[in-house]
PDB file of C-alpha atoms in Angstrom:
ATOM      1  CA  MET A   1     130.706 120.863 133.827  1.00 88.00           C
ATOM      2  CA  HIS A   2     127.050 121.171 135.070  1.00 89.00           C
ATOM      3  CA  GLY A   3     127.631 119.443 138.624  1.00 90.00           C
ATOM      4  CA  GLU A   4     128.410 116.132 140.325  1.00 91.00           C
ATOM      5  CA  ILE A   5     126.661 112.825 137.749  1.00 92.00           C
ATOM      6  CA  GLU A   6     125.172 109.711 139.569  1.00 90.00           C
ATOM      7  CA  GLU A   7     124.719 107.508 136.568  1.00 91.00           C
ATOM      8  CA  GLY A   8     124.444 107.909 132.947  1.00 91.00           C
ATOM      9  CA  ALA A   9     124.571 105.829 129.659  1.00 91.00           C
ATOM     10  CA  VAL A  10     124.187 105.818 126.010  1.00 91.00           C
ATOM     11  CA  ILE A  11     121.318 103.101 124.810  1.00 89.00           C
ATOM     12  CA  TYR A  12     122.397 100.865 121.981  1.00 89.00           C
ATOM     13  CA  ASP A  13     120.590  98.575 119.859  1.00 87.00           C
ATOM     14  CA  LYS A  14     120.771  94.772 120.982  1.00 86.00           C
ATOM     15  CA  ALA A  15     120.420  93.579 117.843  1.00 87.00           C
ATOM     16  CA  THR A  16     123.529  95.594 116.075  1.00 87.00           C
ATOM     17  CA  GLY A  17     125.141  96.808 119.120  1.00 87.00           C
ATOM     18  CA  LYS A  18     125.122 100.535 117.464  1.00 87.00           C
ATOM     19  CA  SER A  19     124.208 103.633 119.191  1.00 86.00           C
ATOM     20  CA  ARG A  20     120.448 104.586 118.963  1.00 85.00           C
ATOM     21  CA  GLY A  21     121.238 108.318 119.112  1.00 85.00           C
ATOM     22  CA  TYR A  22     120.139 108.891 122.665  1.00 87.00           C
ATOM     23  CA  GLY A  23     121.010 108.409 126.143  1.00 91.00           C
ATOM     24  CA  PHE A  24     119.932 109.670 129.844  1.00 92.00           C
ATOM     25  CA  ILE A  25     121.925 111.780 132.426  1.00 90.00           C
ATOM     26  CA  THR A  26     120.838 111.456 136.489  1.00 92.00           C
ATOM     27  CA  TYR A  27     122.890 114.141 138.550  1.00 91.00           C
ATOM     28  CA  LYS A  28     123.139 114.076 141.990  1.00 89.00           C
ATOM     29  CA  HIS A  29     121.504 117.387 142.727  1.00 90.00           C
ATOM     30  CA  MET A  30     118.754 119.241 141.189  1.00 88.00           C
ATOM     31  CA  GLU A  31     120.516 122.290 140.759  1.00 89.00           C
ATOM     32  CA  SER A  32     122.975 120.604 138.315  1.00 88.00           C
ATOM     33  CA  ALA A  33     120.387 119.555 136.244  1.00 89.00           C
ATOM     34  CA  HIS A  34     118.463 122.945 135.831  1.00 86.00           C
ATOM     35  CA  SER A  35     122.082 124.268 134.678  1.00 88.00           C
ATOM     36  CA  ALA A  36     122.375 121.889 132.013  1.00 87.00           C
ATOM     37  CA  LEU A  37     118.732 122.709 130.675  1.00 84.00           C
ATOM     38  CA  ARG A  38     119.513 126.525 130.626  1.00 82.00           C
ATOM     39  CA  ALA A  39     121.453 125.686 127.421  1.00 77.00           C
ATOM     40  CA  PRO A  40     119.763 122.779 126.131  1.00 76.00           C
ATOM     41  CA  SER A  41     121.745 122.532 122.736  1.00 76.00           C
ATOM     42  CA  LYS A  42     125.036 120.826 123.171  1.00 77.00           C
ATOM     43  CA  LEU A  43     127.703 120.166 120.420  1.00 78.00           C
ATOM     44  CA  ILE A  44     129.224 116.828 121.019  1.00 82.00           C
ATOM     45  CA  ASP A  45     131.568 115.175 118.582  1.00 79.00           C
ATOM     46  CA  GLY A  46     130.458 117.591 115.649  1.00 70.00           C
ATOM     47  CA  ARG A  47     126.912 117.310 116.534  1.00 75.00           C
ATOM     48  CA  MET A  48     124.430 119.436 118.122  1.00 73.00           C
ATOM     49  CA  ALA A  49     122.671 117.228 120.733  1.00 80.00           C
ATOM     50  CA  VAL A  50     119.608 118.633 122.950  1.00 80.00           C
ATOM     51  CA  CYS A  51     118.786 117.681 126.364  1.00 84.00           C
ATOM     52  CA  ASN A  52     115.532 117.714 128.090  1.00 83.00           C
ATOM     53  CA  LEU A  53     114.038 116.310 131.171  1.00 85.00           C
ATOM     54  CA  ALA A  54     113.319 112.776 130.747  1.00 84.00           C
ATOM     55  CA  CYS A  55     109.652 112.842 131.686  1.00 79.00           C
ATOM     56  CA  GLU A  56     109.041 115.124 128.631  1.00 65.00           C
ATOM     57  CA  GLY A  57     110.447 112.742 126.315  1.00 59.00           C
ATOM     58  CA  LEU A  58     112.515 112.706 123.360  1.00 51.00           C
ATOM     59  CA  THR A  59     110.868 115.615 121.913  1.00 49.00           C
ATOM     60  CA  GLY A  60     110.149 117.455 125.023  1.00 46.00           C
ATOM     61  CA  ALA A  61     112.914 120.479 124.341  1.00 44.00           C
ATOM     62  CA  SER A  62     111.022 121.283 120.893  1.00 44.00           C
ATOM     63  CA  THR A  63     107.310 121.063 121.911  1.00 53.00           C
ATOM     64  CA  THR A  64     106.303 124.691 120.987  1.00 66.00           C
ATOM     65  CA  PRO A  65     103.833 125.727 119.152  1.00 74.00           C
ATOM     66  CA  ASP A  66     105.981 127.755 116.620  1.00 81.00           C
ATOM     67  CA  LEU A  67     108.273 124.479 115.699  1.00 83.00           C
ATOM     68  CA  ALA A  68     107.337 124.402 112.370  1.00 86.00           C
ATOM     69  CA  GLN A  69     108.285 127.975 111.743  1.00 90.00           C
ATOM     70  CA  ARG A  70     111.729 127.277 113.207  1.00 91.00           C
ATOM     71  CA  LYS A  71     112.883 124.099 112.459  1.00 92.00           C
ATOM     72  CA  LEU A  72     114.525 124.132 108.791  1.00 94.00           C
ATOM     73  CA  TYR A  73     115.486 121.530 106.163  1.00 94.00           C
ATOM     74  CA  ILE A  74     118.964 121.817 104.700  1.00 94.00           C
ATOM     75  CA  GLY A  75     119.121 119.956 101.103  1.00 94.00           C
ATOM     76  CA  GLY A  76     121.845 119.305  98.888  1.00 94.00           C
ATOM     77  CA  LEU A  77     124.707 119.190 101.218  1.00 94.00           C
ATOM     78  CA  SER A  78     128.381 118.099 100.179  1.00 93.00           C
ATOM     79  CA  PRO A  79     129.573 114.902 101.546  1.00 92.00           C
ATOM     80  CA  ASP A  80     132.727 116.651 103.278  1.00 92.00           C
ATOM     81  CA  VAL A  81     130.145 119.136 105.186  1.00 92.00           C
ATOM     82  CA  THR A  82     130.140 118.153 108.590  1.00 90.00           C
ATOM     83  CA  SER A  83     127.414 119.149 111.515  1.00 87.00           C
ATOM     84  CA  GLU A  84     130.024 121.805 112.859  1.00 87.00           C
ATOM     85  CA  MET A  85     130.032 123.554 109.584  1.00 90.00           C
ATOM     86  CA  LEU A  86     126.608 123.425 108.991  1.00 91.00           C
ATOM     87  CA  LEU A  87     126.001 125.130 112.372  1.00 89.00           C
ATOM     88  CA  ASN A  88     128.604 127.911 111.951  1.00 90.00           C
ATOM     89  CA  TYR A  89     127.136 128.742 108.641  1.00 93.00           C
ATOM     90  CA  PHE A  90     123.462 128.910 109.944  1.00 94.00           C
ATOM     91  CA  GLY A  91     124.614 130.653 113.115  1.00 91.00           C
ATOM     92  CA  ARG A  92     125.270 133.996 111.162  1.00 91.00           C
ATOM     93  CA  HIS A  93     121.440 134.184 110.634  1.00 93.00           C
ATOM     94  CA  GLY A  94     120.557 133.753 114.669  1.00 92.00           C
ATOM     95  CA  GLU A  95     121.145 131.499 117.901  1.00 89.00           C
ATOM     96  CA  ILE A  96     120.253 127.697 117.133  1.00 88.00           C
ATOM     97  CA  GLU A  97     118.460 125.648 119.285  1.00 85.00           C
ATOM     98  CA  GLU A  98     119.755 122.288 117.650  1.00 85.00           C
ATOM     99  CA  GLY A  99     120.761 120.970 114.249  1.00 87.00           C
ATOM    100  CA  SER A 100     123.102 118.528 112.479  1.00 87.00           C
ATOM    101  CA  VAL A 101     123.749 116.949 109.562  1.00 90.00           C
ATOM    102  CA  ALA A 102     122.116 113.423 108.741  1.00 89.00           C
ATOM    103  CA  TYR A 103     124.303 110.264 108.566  1.00 88.00           C
ATOM    104  CA  ASP A 104     123.612 106.736 107.279  1.00 87.00           C
ATOM    105  CA  LYS A 105     123.613 104.654 110.453  1.00 80.00           C
ATOM    106  CA  ASP A 106     125.581 101.884 109.094  1.00 83.00           C
ATOM    107  CA  THR A 107     128.197 103.611 106.616  1.00 87.00           C
ATOM    108  CA  ASN A 108     128.100 106.801 109.017  1.00 84.00           C
ATOM    109  CA  GLU A 109     128.223 108.623 105.916  1.00 89.00           C
ATOM    110  CA  SER A 110     126.282 111.870 105.083  1.00 91.00           C
ATOM    111  CA  ARG A 111     122.826 111.327 103.367  1.00 92.00           C
ATOM    112  CA  GLY A 112     123.384 114.794 102.007  1.00 93.00           C
ATOM    113  CA  PHE A 113     120.881 116.765 103.863  1.00 93.00           C
ATOM    114  CA  GLY A 114     120.455 118.397 107.460  1.00 92.00           C
ATOM    115  CA  PHE A 115     118.270 120.212 109.533  1.00 92.00           C
ATOM    116  CA  VAL A 116     118.539 123.455 111.944  1.00 91.00           C
ATOM    117  CA  THR A 117     116.452 124.697 114.239  1.00 90.00           C
ATOM    118  CA  TYR A 118     116.334 128.339 115.477  1.00 91.00           C
ATOM    119  CA  LYS A 119     115.152 129.761 118.452  1.00 88.00           C
ATOM    120  CA  THR A 120     113.109 132.708 117.058  1.00 91.00           C
ATOM    121  CA  THR A 121     111.296 132.559 113.565  1.00 92.00           C
ATOM    122  CA  GLU A 122     112.969 135.722 112.452  1.00 93.00           C
ATOM    123  CA  ALA A 123     116.091 134.056 112.371  1.00 93.00           C
ATOM    124  CA  ALA A 124     114.832 130.932 110.455  1.00 93.00           C
ATOM    125  CA  LYS A 125     112.839 133.643 107.773  1.00 93.00           C
ATOM    126  CA  LYS A 126     116.424 135.500 107.585  1.00 93.00           C
ATOM    127  CA  ALA A 127     117.979 132.360 106.650  1.00 93.00           C
ATOM    128  CA  ILE A 128     115.066 131.150 104.141  1.00 93.00           C
ATOM    129  CA  ASP A 129     115.376 134.687 102.263  1.00 93.00           C
ATOM    130  CA  ASP A 130     119.270 134.668 102.002  1.00 91.00           C
ATOM    131  CA  PRO A 131     120.034 134.990  98.536  1.00 89.00           C
ATOM    132  CA  GLN A 132     123.434 133.434  99.045  1.00 88.00           C
ATOM    133  CA  LYS A 133     123.211 129.812  99.555  1.00 91.00           C
ATOM    134  CA  ILE A 134     126.194 128.388  99.099  1.00 92.00           C
ATOM    135  CA  LEU A 135     128.218 125.724 101.417  1.00 92.00           C
ATOM    136  CA  GLY A 136     131.026 123.385 100.617  1.00 89.00           C
ATOM    137  CA  GLY A 137     131.105 124.920  97.027  1.00 91.00           C
ATOM    138  CA  ARG A 138     127.347 123.778  96.179  1.00 91.00           C
ATOM    139  CA  THR A 139     124.055 125.957  96.127  1.00 93.00           C
ATOM    140  CA  ILE A 140     122.276 124.456  98.859  1.00 94.00           C
ATOM    141  CA  ILE A 141     118.051 124.157  99.572  1.00 93.00           C
ATOM    142  CA  VAL A 142     116.782 126.049 102.667  1.00 94.00           C
ATOM    143  CA  LYS A 143     113.239 125.439 103.575  1.00 92.00           C
ATOM    144  CA  LEU A 144     110.731 125.057 106.359  1.00 92.00           C
ATOM    145  CA  ALA A 145     110.939 121.045 107.497  1.00 88.00           C
ATOM    146  CA  ASP A 146     107.283 120.577 107.180  1.00 82.00           C
ATOM    147  CA  THR A 147     107.040 121.643 103.470  1.00 68.00           C
ATOM    148  CA  HIS A 148     109.604 118.583 102.873  1.00 58.00           C
ATOM    149  CA  LYS A 149     107.393 116.082 104.561  1.00 58.00           C
ATOM    150  CA  GLY A 150     105.287 115.581 101.441  1.00 53.00           C
ATOM    151  CA  LYS A 151     101.986 113.699 101.504  1.00 45.00           C
ATOM    152  CA  PRO A 152     100.589 112.613 105.206  1.00 43.00           C
ATOM    153  CA  VAL A 153     100.373 108.921 105.234  1.00 40.00           C
ATOM    154  CA  GLN A 154      97.157 107.690 106.193  1.00 42.00           C
ATOM    155  CA  THR A 155      96.202 105.832 109.306  1.00 40.00           C
ATOM    156  CA  GLN A 156      96.175 102.192 109.144  1.00 44.00           C
ATOM    157  CA  VAL A 157      93.331 100.510 110.818  1.00 43.00           C
ATOM    158  CA  PRO A 158      94.132  97.338 112.588  1.00 47.00           C
ATOM    159  CA  ALA A 159      92.581  94.080 111.502  1.00 46.00           C
ATOM    160  CA  ALA A 160      91.392  93.012 114.796  1.00 47.00           C
ATOM    161  CA  ALA A 161      89.289  96.267 114.535  1.00 46.00           C
ATOM    162  CA  VAL A 162      87.548  95.297 111.124  1.00 49.00           C
ATOM    163  CA  VAL A 163      84.383  92.906 111.845  1.00 53.00           C
ATOM    164  CA  PRO A 164      83.668  91.288 108.489  1.00 54.00           C
ATOM    165  CA  LEU A 165      79.816  91.399 107.449  1.00 57.00           C
ATOM    166  CA  ALA A 166      78.224  88.732 105.529  1.00 57.00           C
ATOM    167  CA  MET A 167      76.084  90.200 102.754  1.00 58.00           C
ATOM    168  CA  PRO A 168      72.996  88.076 101.800  1.00 56.00           C
ATOM    169  CA  MET A 169      72.479  86.841  98.269  1.00 56.00           C
ATOM    170  CA  ALA A 170      69.478  85.748  96.708  1.00 53.00           C
ATOM    171  CA  PRO A 171      69.568  81.849  96.310  1.00 54.00           C
ATOM    172  CA  GLY A 172      68.910  81.649  92.633  1.00 53.00           C
ATOM    173  CA  TYR A 173      72.469  84.000  91.958  1.00 52.00           C
ATOM    174  CA  PRO A 174      75.462  82.150  93.436  1.00 52.00           C
ATOM    175  CA  GLN A 175      78.634  83.873  93.476  1.00 53.00           C
ATOM    176  CA  LEU A 176      81.227  82.762  90.989  1.00 57.00           C
ATOM    177  CA  GLY A 177      83.615  80.042  91.799  1.00 55.00           C
ATOM    178  CA  LYS A 178      82.387  80.036  95.543  1.00 55.00           C
ATOM    179  CA  ALA A 179      79.696  77.945  96.815  1.00 54.00           C
ATOM    180  CA  HIS A 180      76.759  79.751  98.463  1.00 52.00           C
ATOM    181  CA  PRO A 181      77.578  80.207 102.532  1.00 52.00           C
ATOM    182  CA  SER A 182      74.219  79.772 103.845  1.00 51.00           C
ATOM    183  CA  ALA A 183      72.076  77.889 101.015  1.00 49.00           C
ATOM    184  CA  ALA A 184      72.564  75.580  98.384  1.00 50.00           C
ATOM    185  CA  PRO A 185      72.116  77.538  95.123  1.00 50.00           C
ATOM    186  CA  ALA A 186      68.899  77.189  93.182  1.00 51.00           C
ATOM    187  CA  GLY A 187      68.460  76.970  89.362  1.00 55.00           C
ATOM    188  CA  TYR A 188      65.301  78.642  87.738  1.00 54.00           C
ATOM    189  CA  ALA A 189      63.443  76.152  85.571  1.00 55.00           C
ATOM    190  CA  TYR A 190      61.498  77.611  82.384  1.00 56.00           C
ATOM    191  CA  PRO A 191      58.747  77.411  81.732  1.00 59.00           C
ATOM    192  CA  GLN A 192      57.887  77.659  85.496  1.00 61.00           C
ATOM    193  CA  PRO A 193      54.843  75.813  86.273  1.00 62.00           C
ATOM    194  CA  VAL A 194      51.596  78.267  86.522  1.00 63.00           C
ATOM    195  CA  ALA A 195      48.379  77.301  89.303  1.00 62.00           C
ATOM    196  CA  PRO A 196      45.572  76.049  87.140  1.00 63.00           C
ATOM    197  CA  TYR A 197      42.310  78.410  86.480  1.00 59.00           C
ATOM    198  CA  GLN A 198      40.114  78.710  89.240  1.00 59.00           C
ATOM    199  CA  ALA A 199      36.617  78.812  87.818  1.00 55.00           C
ATOM    200  CA  SER A 200      34.104  81.210  89.710  1.00 53.00           C
ATOM    201  CA  SER A 201      30.883  79.691  91.015  1.00 53.00           C
ATOM    202  CA  SER A 202      28.840  82.660  90.331  1.00 53.00           C
ATOM    203  CA  SER A 203      29.665  82.952  86.658  1.00 54.00           C
ATOM    204  CA  SER A 204      30.643  80.931  83.910  1.00 56.00           C
ATOM    205  CA  PRO A 205      33.273  81.235  81.192  1.00 56.00           C
ATOM    206  CA  ALA A 206      32.724  82.632  77.933  1.00 58.00           C
ATOM    207  CA  ALA A 207      32.309  80.236  75.400  1.00 59.00           C
ATOM    208  CA  ALA A 208      34.520  79.611  72.696  1.00 58.00           C
ATOM    209  CA  PRO A 209      33.619  81.140  69.348  1.00 61.00           C
ATOM    210  CA  THR A 210      31.892  78.905  66.334  1.00 60.00           C
ATOM    211  CA  PRO A 211      34.399  78.500  63.420  1.00 61.00           C
ATOM    212  CA  TYR A 212      33.462  79.847  60.106  1.00 65.00           C
ATOM    213  CA  PRO A 213      31.654  77.159  57.867  1.00 64.00           C
ATOM    214  CA  SER A 214      34.093  76.100  54.848  1.00 65.00           C
ATOM    215  CA  GLN A 215      33.230  77.248  51.281  1.00 65.00           C
ATOM    216  CA  SER A 216      33.020  74.947  48.193  1.00 68.00           C
ATOM    217  CA  THR A 217      35.688  75.648  45.394  1.00 69.00           C
ATOM    218  CA  ILE A 218      35.014  77.321  42.189  1.00 70.00           C
ATOM    219  CA  ALA A 219      36.532  76.203  38.800  1.00 69.00           C
ATOM    220  CA  TYR A 220      37.525  78.627  36.143  1.00 67.00           C
ATOM    221  CA  ALA A 221      38.077  77.668  32.514  1.00 67.00           C
ATOM    222  CA  SER A 222      42.024  77.618  31.660  1.00 67.00           C
ATOM    223  CA  ILE A 223      43.260  80.137  29.667  1.00 65.00           C
ATOM    224  CA  ALA A 224      46.222  79.720  27.294  1.00 63.00           C
ATOM    225  CA  ALA A 225      48.920  82.263  27.434  1.00 60.00           C
ATOM    226  CA  LYS A 226      50.109  83.918  24.178  1.00 62.00           C
ATOM    227  CA  LYS A 227      54.050  83.336  23.638  1.00 62.00           C
ATOM    228  CA  ASP A 228      55.792  86.485  23.124  1.00 60.00           C
ATOM    229  CA  PRO A 229      57.865  86.634  20.361  1.00 59.00           C
ATOM    230  CA  GLN A 230      61.529  86.421  20.350  1.00 65.00           C
ATOM    231  CA  GLY A 231      64.029  89.396  19.164  1.00 60.00           C
ATOM    232  CA  ILE A 232      63.366  93.147  18.429  1.00 62.00           C
ATOM    233  CA  PRO A 233      59.871  93.854  16.445  1.00 61.00           C
ATOM    234  CA  PRO A 234      60.078  95.420  12.960  1.00 61.00           C
ATOM    235  CA  THR A 235      59.288  99.076  12.800  1.00 61.00           C
ATOM    236  CA  THR A 236      58.117 101.410   9.783  1.00 59.00           C
ATOM    237  CA  PRO A 237      60.975 103.405   8.930  1.00 59.00           C
ATOM    238  CA  MET A 238      59.900 107.108   9.892  1.00 59.00           C
ATOM    239  CA  GLY A 239      61.306 110.443   8.093  1.00 58.00           C
ATOM    240  CA  MET A 240      61.385 113.818   9.630  1.00 61.00           C
ATOM    241  CA  SER A 241      58.237 115.597  11.325  1.00 62.00           C
ATOM    242  CA  GLY A 242      56.407 112.541  11.358  1.00 60.00           C
ATOM    243  CA  TYR A 243      56.423 111.908   7.554  1.00 63.00           C
ATOM    244  CA  PRO A 244      57.183 108.456   6.077  1.00 60.00           C
ATOM    245  CA  TYR A 245      60.516 107.667   4.507  1.00 57.00           C
ATOM    246  CA  TYR A 246      60.947 106.720   1.138  1.00 58.00           C
ATOM    247  CA  ILE A 247      63.510 105.231  -0.596  1.00 59.00           C
ATOM    248  CA  GLY A 248      63.443 105.379  -4.618  1.00 59.00           C
ATOM    249  CA  LYS A 249      64.030 102.667  -6.531  1.00 61.00           C
ATOM    250  CA  GLN A 250      67.496 102.167  -8.322  1.00 56.00           C
TER     251      GLN A 250
END
């Protein structure tokens, strides 16, 4: 519809034989390519496709600074909702640049979510603020696509870029279960040998103290120990107030 085509093809996967979701078109005249780029969004077979110059890459049409504020994530879609229904529903808020329902590559069934990119940030804000978010009999989720990505993925450093460094270890402390890479492990013997004391020529070592003389044993007389009587010793009966207690004769 934009002009005579010189060549074109859809790119297929060599292993599965299925489409990879993009292709290339070459026009005979530059004016035809410019005419196609004036309306980059094309509805093809129920999906909103996007065209751009091949030299810009697959994302050349969407490399604008405000893309994060214009691209929306649509979740909670019914399996019966098609890309055409999705575009017609969100087209009431403004002009759509691109959008479609996400389909499974193997089964070609809806995955329950999709994306819509508006041409202006105002239209995207209207879609988010719309209180009536019901499509296909379900309440859908509408939010910015960047907030749905989750945590960023950490960049993996290739193994070839990491150079292992050998950590030096004391020869007396080998690693458990491994032989020391640089030297054989050497244990420590106890007690360790001590170098002999070198006496100085200028001073002589102090003499050892003389031991005390032994004393004679003194004999003591043996003392006989008295044997303690067994039982409780008898006590004198006492009266009141310290006076003796007398028992009258009968």
